[in-house]
Amino acid sequence: ESHTISKWRGTKLDLIITVLEINIDVVPGYARIKIVYGDERAPPPMNPPTAKPTVRPPTPSKPTAPSGGGSVCGDGICDLNESPEDCAEDCIIVDFKPNNGKSKSNAKTSGLMFSLDAKKPLTLTSLDVESKKDGDSQVTVYALKGDYEGNEFNEGAWERVFDHSVSLEKGVATNIGKFDKDVAIQAGERVSLFVFSKNGLLMSTDSESLRTAHEDESLVMYNGLAFKKAFEKVEQNGKWNNSVKYYTSSKHMKVEVMRTSSTEEEEEEEEEAASVEKKTRSSRSSDDVVVTAVKHHHHTK
């Protein structure tokens, strides 16, 4: 079927539109047409006509990942090739403190070996050292995949991830700086650390089991072994009291923050309700007030 527009746009030449094919049996449908301006015997256009569309529509392309790997910054997942330095939005730094920093050092040693379990994928990057005396000290941190049991005296099984002189102050927790090599741990995996300082370390020791755990929402730390000389002689059991720094996916941490905030709001509402009820019952006897308080205490557990 053809349609002719005479003297197109005021010219002396006609524009002829011819429908060659219409196909609506495919998705998307298509049509092939021929347009002739003036004499049909004129040379054909230099550019060939476009190919027919495919039977199936093209699949939308996915966001392009950075050239260095398959990670996309901003998705809340801290992938193996991401870090807080290049994607702080995905990788959040956490300062893990055993017993929320309430433990007090009561013993001296030169090195402490302990294990950590990961509940979620995370990467250890640094830690704090509490020195036995003032001054510069050579601090070495060794890492071992898995538990240290069976490798307490086998230095060759361990990898040095930090080995530098650090200025330390007696009895003051001091960050040693970033590890030379970060220690990545997948969820459900265990890694062991051995921290040794030439000037000595402070720790705590008590009657707790060697495998007593201290944990947060991502990491579990166990009590360990104290050494007077590296990989030579175990003095006693010991507990690491100072911070261990790691980073993990911000997506995981946001969930925890939301849960914590929700719990705090609920506790505040319950406390406010209890206060109002106590005021309304102030005219009653002291025995009634005591009973009310006990009931509310039981409810908040």
mmCIF file of C-alpha atoms in Angstrom:
data_model
loop_
_atom_site.group_PDB
_atom_site.id
_atom_site.type_symbol
_atom_site.label_atom_id
_atom_site.label_comp_id
_atom_site.label_asym_id
_atom_site.label_seq_id
_atom_site.Cartn_x
_atom_site.Cartn_y
_atom_site.Cartn_z
ATOM 1 C CA GLU A 1 0.000 0.000 0.000
ATOM 2 C CA SER A 2 1.384 3.422 -0.956
ATOM 3 C CA HIS A 3 0.586 6.993 -0.063
ATOM 4 C CA THR A 4 1.765 9.985 -2.117
ATOM 5 C CA ILE A 5 2.196 13.512 -0.805
ATOM 6 C CA SER A 6 2.202 15.792 -3.841
ATOM 7 C CA LYS A 7 4.737 18.608 -4.003
ATOM 8 C CA TRP A 8 5.997 17.826 -0.503
ATOM 9 C CA ARG A 9 6.465 20.935 1.635
ATOM 10 C CA GLY A 10 6.059 23.316 -1.319
ATOM 11 C CA THR A 11 8.628 21.607 -3.517
ATOM 12 C CA LYS A 12 7.982 20.314 -7.054
ATOM 13 C CA LEU A 13 8.737 16.730 -6.019
ATOM 14 C CA ASP A 14 6.407 14.126 -4.557
ATOM 15 C CA LEU A 15 7.028 12.091 -1.415
ATOM 16 C CA ILE A 16 5.879 8.473 -1.819
ATOM 17 C CA ILE A 17 5.509 6.249 1.281
ATOM 18 C CA THR A 18 5.114 2.531 0.610
ATOM 19 C CA VAL A 19 4.387 -0.100 3.305
ATOM 20 C CA LEU A 20 6.330 -3.256 2.411
ATOM 21 C CA GLU A 21 5.533 -5.413 5.451
ATOM 22 C CA ILE A 22 3.663 -5.311 8.774
ATOM 23 C CA ASN A 23 4.196 -8.058 11.367
ATOM 24 C CA ILE A 24 2.208 -8.027 14.627
ATOM 25 C CA ASP A 25 2.767 -11.703 15.433
ATOM 26 C CA VAL A 26 6.007 -10.975 17.263
ATOM 27 C CA VAL A 27 6.905 -8.821 20.283
ATOM 28 C CA PRO A 28 7.551 -6.067 19.569
ATOM 29 C CA GLY A 29 5.697 -5.829 16.274
ATOM 30 C CA TYR A 30 7.404 -4.099 13.357
ATOM 31 C CA ALA A 31 6.829 -2.602 9.932
ATOM 32 C CA ARG A 32 9.094 -2.148 6.899
ATOM 33 C CA ILE A 33 8.435 0.891 4.744
ATOM 34 C CA LYS A 34 10.008 2.551 1.723
ATOM 35 C CA ILE A 35 10.104 6.324 1.289
ATOM 36 C CA VAL A 36 10.901 7.844 -2.098
ATOM 37 C CA TYR A 37 11.414 11.564 -2.554
ATOM 38 C CA GLY A 38 11.206 12.585 -6.186
ATOM 39 C CA ASP A 39 12.426 10.215 -8.873
ATOM 40 C CA GLU A 40 12.432 6.591 -7.627
ATOM 41 C CA ARG A 41 15.333 5.856 -9.921
ATOM 42 C CA ALA A 42 17.565 8.076 -7.789
ATOM 43 C CA PRO A 43 20.602 6.340 -6.174
ATOM 44 C CA PRO A 44 19.779 4.443 -2.954
ATOM 45 C CA PRO A 45 20.916 5.927 0.378
ATOM 46 C CA MET A 46 24.473 5.159 1.470
ATOM 47 C CA ASN A 47 23.447 3.776 4.841
ATOM 48 C CA PRO A 48 21.721 0.356 4.684
ATOM 49 C CA PRO A 49 18.337 0.002 6.410
ATOM 50 C CA THR A 50 18.348 -1.166 10.012
ATOM 51 C CA ALA A 51 17.871 -4.864 10.758
ATOM 52 C CA LYS A 52 14.549 -6.248 11.864
ATOM 53 C CA PRO A 53 13.972 -6.126 15.610
ATOM 54 C CA THR A 54 14.477 -9.379 17.493
ATOM 55 C CA VAL A 55 11.490 -11.536 18.359
ATOM 56 C CA ARG A 56 12.101 -11.003 22.096
ATOM 57 C CA PRO A 57 12.623 -7.556 23.582
ATOM 58 C CA PRO A 58 16.204 -6.856 24.769
ATOM 59 C CA THR A 59 17.016 -7.525 28.418
ATOM 60 C CA PRO A 60 17.641 -4.308 30.413
ATOM 61 C CA SER A 61 21.309 -3.920 31.225
ATOM 62 C CA LYS A 62 22.461 -4.108 34.843
ATOM 63 C CA PRO A 63 24.449 -1.318 36.552
ATOM 64 C CA THR A 64 28.053 -1.402 35.488
ATOM 65 C CA ALA A 65 30.441 -2.505 38.202
ATOM 66 C CA PRO A 66 33.768 -0.750 38.781
ATOM 67 C CA SER A 67 36.581 -1.930 36.514
ATOM 68 C CA GLY A 68 38.479 -3.376 39.513
ATOM 69 C CA GLY A 69 35.895 -6.077 40.241
ATOM 70 C CA GLY A 70 32.245 -6.947 40.611
ATOM 71 C CA SER A 71 31.367 -4.697 43.536
ATOM 72 C CA VAL A 72 28.933 -1.804 43.397
ATOM 73 C CA CYS A 73 29.471 0.900 46.026
ATOM 74 C CA GLY A 74 26.220 1.915 47.636
ATOM 75 C CA ASP A 75 24.480 -1.475 47.842
ATOM 76 C CA GLY A 76 25.168 -1.840 51.585
ATOM 77 C CA ILE A 77 27.359 -4.921 51.063
ATOM 78 C CA CYS A 78 31.063 -4.600 51.865
ATOM 79 C CA ASP A 79 32.530 -6.940 49.236
ATOM 80 C CA LEU A 80 36.013 -8.413 49.372
ATOM 81 C CA ASN A 81 37.472 -5.705 47.138
ATOM 82 C CA GLU A 82 35.797 -2.849 49.045
ATOM 83 C CA SER A 83 37.025 -1.098 52.188
ATOM 84 C CA PRO A 84 36.102 1.941 54.308
ATOM 85 C CA GLU A 85 38.736 3.925 52.386
ATOM 86 C CA ASP A 86 37.053 3.515 48.984
ATOM 87 C CA CYS A 87 33.429 2.878 49.996
ATOM 88 C CA ALA A 88 32.558 4.103 53.487
ATOM 89 C CA GLU A 89 28.872 3.837 52.563
ATOM 90 C CA ASP A 90 29.093 0.027 52.403
ATOM 91 C CA CYS A 91 31.925 -0.719 54.848
ATOM 92 C CA ILE A 92 31.354 0.454 58.417
ATOM 93 C CA ILE A 93 34.151 0.372 61.040
ATOM 94 C CA VAL A 94 33.340 -1.204 64.420
ATOM 95 C CA ASP A 95 35.383 -0.857 67.619
ATOM 96 C CA PHE A 96 34.880 -4.169 69.447
ATOM 97 C CA LYS A 97 35.549 -3.983 73.195
ATOM 98 C CA PRO A 98 35.367 -7.135 75.356
ATOM 99 C CA ASN A 99 32.693 -6.771 78.038
ATOM 100 C CA ASN A 100 31.912 -3.331 76.585
ATOM 101 C CA GLY A 101 35.247 -2.036 77.862
ATOM 102 C CA LYS A 102 34.442 -2.797 81.523
ATOM 103 C CA SER A 103 37.286 -5.310 82.043
ATOM 104 C CA LYS A 104 40.283 -4.054 84.033
ATOM 105 C CA SER A 105 43.804 -5.352 83.566
ATOM 106 C CA ASN A 106 45.301 -7.150 86.551
ATOM 107 C CA ALA A 107 48.244 -9.102 85.074
ATOM 108 C CA LYS A 108 51.358 -8.664 82.933
ATOM 109 C CA THR A 109 52.640 -10.729 80.027
ATOM 110 C CA SER A 110 54.652 -10.343 76.827
ATOM 111 C CA GLY A 111 52.189 -11.839 74.376
ATOM 112 C CA LEU A 112 48.613 -13.099 74.225
ATOM 113 C CA MET A 113 47.180 -15.702 71.841
ATOM 114 C CA PHE A 114 43.398 -15.865 71.390
ATOM 115 C CA SER A 115 40.719 -16.890 68.891
ATOM 116 C CA LEU A 116 37.793 -15.051 67.322
ATOM 117 C CA ASP A 117 34.682 -16.311 65.517
ATOM 118 C CA ALA A 118 32.806 -14.288 62.897
ATOM 119 C CA LYS A 119 28.996 -14.279 62.941
ATOM 120 C CA LYS A 120 28.977 -12.198 59.741
ATOM 121 C CA PRO A 121 31.585 -11.527 57.053
ATOM 122 C CA LEU A 122 34.064 -8.997 58.458
ATOM 123 C CA THR A 123 37.676 -7.848 58.201
ATOM 124 C CA LEU A 124 40.047 -7.237 61.128
ATOM 125 C CA THR A 125 42.142 -4.112 60.572
ATOM 126 C CA SER A 126 43.746 -2.995 63.855
ATOM 127 C CA LEU A 127 43.751 -3.242 67.654
ATOM 128 C CA ASP A 128 44.701 -1.371 70.820
ATOM 129 C CA VAL A 129 47.595 -2.373 73.068
ATOM 130 C CA GLU A 130 47.856 -1.650 76.799
ATOM 131 C CA SER A 131 51.576 -1.504 77.564
ATOM 132 C CA LYS A 132 53.409 -2.714 80.667
ATOM 133 C CA LYS A 133 55.706 0.355 80.560
ATOM 134 C CA ASP A 134 56.305 3.646 78.749
ATOM 135 C CA GLY A 135 58.349 3.982 75.595
ATOM 136 C CA ASP A 136 58.690 2.653 72.057
ATOM 137 C CA SER A 137 58.120 -1.061 71.696
ATOM 138 C CA GLN A 138 58.239 -3.482 68.783
ATOM 139 C CA VAL A 139 54.714 -4.816 68.425
ATOM 140 C CA THR A 140 54.057 -7.874 66.270
ATOM 141 C CA VAL A 141 50.662 -9.305 65.396
ATOM 142 C CA TYR A 142 50.384 -12.800 63.933
ATOM 143 C CA ALA A 143 47.251 -14.292 62.343
ATOM 144 C CA LEU A 144 46.240 -17.900 61.798
ATOM 145 C CA LYS A 145 43.181 -19.238 59.967
ATOM 146 C CA GLY A 146 41.310 -21.508 62.368
ATOM 147 C CA ASP A 147 42.015 -22.283 66.008
ATOM 148 C CA TYR A 148 45.494 -21.902 67.482
ATOM 149 C CA GLU A 149 45.320 -25.278 69.232
ATOM 150 C CA GLY A 150 48.158 -27.426 67.922
ATOM 151 C CA ASN A 151 50.100 -24.399 66.668
ATOM 152 C CA GLU A 152 50.877 -22.635 69.948
ATOM 153 C CA PHE A 153 54.628 -23.177 69.418
ATOM 154 C CA ASN A 154 54.708 -23.368 65.612
ATOM 155 C CA GLU A 155 55.629 -19.869 64.418
ATOM 156 C CA GLY A 156 55.856 -21.104 60.819
ATOM 157 C CA ALA A 157 52.094 -21.730 60.723
ATOM 158 C CA TRP A 158 51.344 -18.077 61.457
ATOM 159 C CA GLU A 159 51.426 -15.007 59.207
ATOM 160 C CA ARG A 160 52.742 -11.631 60.367
ATOM 161 C CA VAL A 161 50.125 -9.001 59.650
ATOM 162 C CA PHE A 162 51.784 -6.213 61.671
ATOM 163 C CA ASP A 163 55.397 -5.688 62.809
ATOM 164 C CA HIS A 164 56.359 -2.117 63.771
ATOM 165 C CA SER A 165 57.746 0.000 66.571
ATOM 166 C CA VAL A 166 54.922 1.771 68.399
ATOM 167 C CA SER A 167 55.093 4.531 71.003
ATOM 168 C CA LEU A 168 53.196 3.229 74.026
ATOM 169 C CA GLU A 169 52.202 4.612 77.405
ATOM 170 C CA LYS A 170 52.039 2.479 80.536
ATOM 171 C CA GLY A 171 48.523 1.374 81.374
ATOM 172 C CA VAL A 172 46.959 3.332 78.488
ATOM 173 C CA ALA A 173 45.225 1.548 75.612
ATOM 174 C CA THR A 174 46.968 2.759 72.432
ATOM 175 C CA ASN A 175 45.981 1.987 68.869
ATOM 176 C CA ILE A 176 48.940 0.492 67.011
ATOM 177 C CA GLY A 177 47.741 1.613 63.565
ATOM 178 C CA LYS A 178 46.404 -0.265 60.586
ATOM 179 C CA PHE A 179 47.534 -3.829 59.968
ATOM 180 C CA ASP A 180 49.947 -4.279 57.073
ATOM 181 C CA LYS A 181 47.564 -6.971 55.854
ATOM 182 C CA ASP A 182 43.890 -7.038 56.774
ATOM 183 C CA VAL A 183 42.458 -10.298 58.088
ATOM 184 C CA ALA A 184 39.182 -11.232 56.362
ATOM 185 C CA ILE A 185 36.856 -13.749 58.035
ATOM 186 C CA GLN A 186 33.721 -15.246 56.515
ATOM 187 C CA ALA A 187 30.599 -15.915 58.585
ATOM 188 C CA GLY A 188 31.056 -19.074 60.647
ATOM 189 C CA GLU A 189 34.851 -19.057 60.336
ATOM 190 C CA ARG A 190 37.457 -18.774 63.101
ATOM 191 C CA VAL A 191 40.763 -16.922 63.118
ATOM 192 C CA SER A 192 43.440 -16.711 65.830
ATOM 193 C CA LEU A 193 45.633 -13.739 66.724
ATOM 194 C CA PHE A 194 48.898 -13.634 68.656
ATOM 195 C CA VAL A 195 49.863 -10.145 69.858
ATOM 196 C CA PHE A 196 53.419 -9.769 71.153
ATOM 197 C CA SER A 197 55.097 -6.623 72.506
ATOM 198 C CA LYS A 198 58.769 -6.386 73.419
ATOM 199 C CA ASN A 199 57.978 -4.060 76.344
ATOM 200 C CA GLY A 200 55.181 -6.298 77.598
ATOM 201 C CA LEU A 201 51.394 -6.155 77.695
ATOM 202 C CA LEU A 202 48.686 -5.802 80.302
ATOM 203 C CA MET A 203 45.760 -8.222 80.367
ATOM 204 C CA SER A 204 43.364 -9.709 82.860
ATOM 205 C CA THR A 205 43.322 -13.183 84.347
ATOM 206 C CA ASP A 206 40.653 -14.827 86.456
ATOM 207 C CA SER A 207 39.087 -18.184 87.171
ATOM 208 C CA GLU A 208 36.973 -18.140 83.993
ATOM 209 C CA SER A 209 37.214 -20.973 81.503
ATOM 210 C CA LEU A 210 39.759 -20.680 78.716
ATOM 211 C CA ARG A 211 36.904 -20.682 76.217
ATOM 212 C CA THR A 212 34.782 -18.004 77.873
ATOM 213 C CA ALA A 213 33.342 -15.828 75.122
ATOM 214 C CA HIS A 214 32.906 -12.080 74.824
ATOM 215 C CA GLU A 215 30.854 -10.967 71.838
ATOM 216 C CA ASP A 216 28.935 -8.338 69.929
ATOM 217 C CA GLU A 217 26.500 -8.763 67.008
ATOM 218 C CA SER A 218 29.292 -9.687 64.556
ATOM 219 C CA LEU A 219 32.302 -11.037 66.462
ATOM 220 C CA VAL A 220 32.995 -13.543 69.264
ATOM 221 C CA MET A 221 36.274 -13.362 71.237
ATOM 222 C CA TYR A 222 37.580 -16.124 73.501
ATOM 223 C CA ASN A 223 40.015 -16.055 76.402
ATOM 224 C CA GLY A 224 43.487 -17.224 75.387
ATOM 225 C CA LEU A 225 47.060 -18.053 76.403
ATOM 226 C CA ALA A 226 49.723 -15.704 77.804
ATOM 227 C CA PHE A 227 53.353 -16.127 76.674
ATOM 228 C CA LYS A 228 56.558 -14.806 78.260
ATOM 229 C CA LYS A 229 58.506 -15.551 75.053
ATOM 230 C CA ALA A 230 56.934 -15.777 71.609
ATOM 231 C CA PHE A 231 55.909 -19.325 70.734
ATOM 232 C CA GLU A 232 58.028 -20.765 73.551
ATOM 233 C CA LYS A 233 56.318 -21.043 76.919
ATOM 234 C CA VAL A 234 52.757 -20.547 78.101
ATOM 235 C CA GLU A 235 52.563 -18.682 81.421
ATOM 236 C CA GLN A 236 48.839 -18.794 82.160
ATOM 237 C CA ASN A 237 45.393 -18.147 80.729
ATOM 238 C CA GLY A 238 44.607 -14.562 79.860
ATOM 239 C CA LYS A 239 41.905 -12.275 78.482
ATOM 240 C CA TRP A 240 42.426 -9.553 75.883
ATOM 241 C CA ASN A 241 40.885 -6.409 77.370
ATOM 242 C CA ASN A 242 41.398 -3.864 74.616
ATOM 243 C CA SER A 243 39.706 -2.939 71.385
ATOM 244 C CA VAL A 244 39.875 -4.965 68.200
ATOM 245 C CA LYS A 245 38.802 -2.992 65.147
ATOM 246 C CA TYR A 246 37.029 -4.508 62.181
ATOM 247 C CA TYR A 247 34.805 -3.415 59.333
ATOM 248 C CA THR A 248 31.703 -5.122 57.991
ATOM 249 C CA SER A 249 28.721 -4.460 55.723
ATOM 250 C CA SER A 250 26.669 -1.407 56.666
ATOM 251 C CA LYS A 251 23.556 -3.345 55.624
ATOM 252 C CA HIS A 252 24.055 -5.741 58.545
ATOM 253 C CA MET A 253 24.738 -2.966 61.045
ATOM 254 C CA LYS A 254 21.678 -0.913 60.014
ATOM 255 C CA VAL A 255 19.433 -3.840 60.930
ATOM 256 C CA GLU A 256 21.039 -4.042 64.373
ATOM 257 C CA VAL A 257 20.705 -0.285 64.926
ATOM 258 C CA MET A 258 17.019 -0.397 63.953
ATOM 259 C CA ARG A 259 16.398 -3.261 66.353
ATOM 260 C CA THR A 260 18.244 -1.502 69.179
ATOM 261 C CA SER A 261 16.382 1.765 68.600
ATOM 262 C CA SER A 262 13.043 -0.049 68.596
ATOM 263 C CA THR A 263 13.883 -1.782 71.872
ATOM 264 C CA GLU A 264 14.946 1.484 73.517
ATOM 265 C CA GLU A 265 11.737 3.211 72.424
ATOM 266 C CA GLU A 266 9.649 0.366 73.850
ATOM 267 C CA GLU A 267 11.518 0.536 77.165
ATOM 268 C CA GLU A 268 10.997 4.317 77.356
ATOM 269 C CA GLU A 269 7.269 3.904 76.688
ATOM 270 C CA GLU A 270 6.986 1.261 79.416
ATOM 271 C CA GLU A 271 8.882 3.439 81.908
ATOM 272 C CA GLU A 272 6.631 6.396 81.113
ATOM 273 C CA ALA A 273 3.494 4.274 81.536
ATOM 274 C CA ALA A 274 4.780 2.945 84.841
ATOM 275 C CA SER A 275 5.466 6.482 86.066
ATOM 276 C CA VAL A 276 1.955 7.654 85.156
ATOM 277 C CA GLU A 277 0.352 4.680 86.872
ATOM 278 C CA LYS A 278 2.441 5.242 89.992
ATOM 279 C CA LYS A 279 1.290 8.870 90.205
ATOM 280 C CA THR A 280 -2.372 7.933 89.804
ATOM 281 C CA ARG A 281 -2.029 5.490 92.675
ATOM 282 C CA SER A 282 -0.128 7.828 94.997
ATOM 283 C CA SER A 283 -3.122 8.093 97.320
ATOM 284 C CA ARG A 284 -2.973 4.365 98.078
ATOM 285 C CA SER A 285 -0.928 2.730 100.811
ATOM 286 C CA SER A 286 2.813 2.117 100.501
ATOM 287 C CA ASP A 287 2.145 -1.649 100.207
ATOM 288 C CA ASP A 288 0.112 -1.058 97.036
ATOM 289 C CA VAL A 289 2.915 1.006 95.528
ATOM 290 C CA VAL A 290 5.467 -1.744 96.206
ATOM 291 C CA VAL A 291 3.281 -4.358 94.537
ATOM 292 C CA THR A 292 2.832 -2.135 91.481
ATOM 293 C CA ALA A 293 6.578 -1.613 91.129
ATOM 294 C CA VAL A 294 7.276 -5.340 91.338
ATOM 295 C CA LYS A 295 4.703 -6.080 88.672
ATOM 296 C CA HIS A 296 6.243 -3.554 86.265
ATOM 297 C CA HIS A 297 9.754 -4.865 86.923
ATOM 298 C CA HIS A 298 8.574 -8.362 86.037
ATOM 299 C CA HIS A 299 6.919 -7.078 82.848
ATOM 300 C CA THR A 300 10.027 -5.360 81.498
ATOM 301 C CA LYS A 301 12.151 -8.521 81.692
#
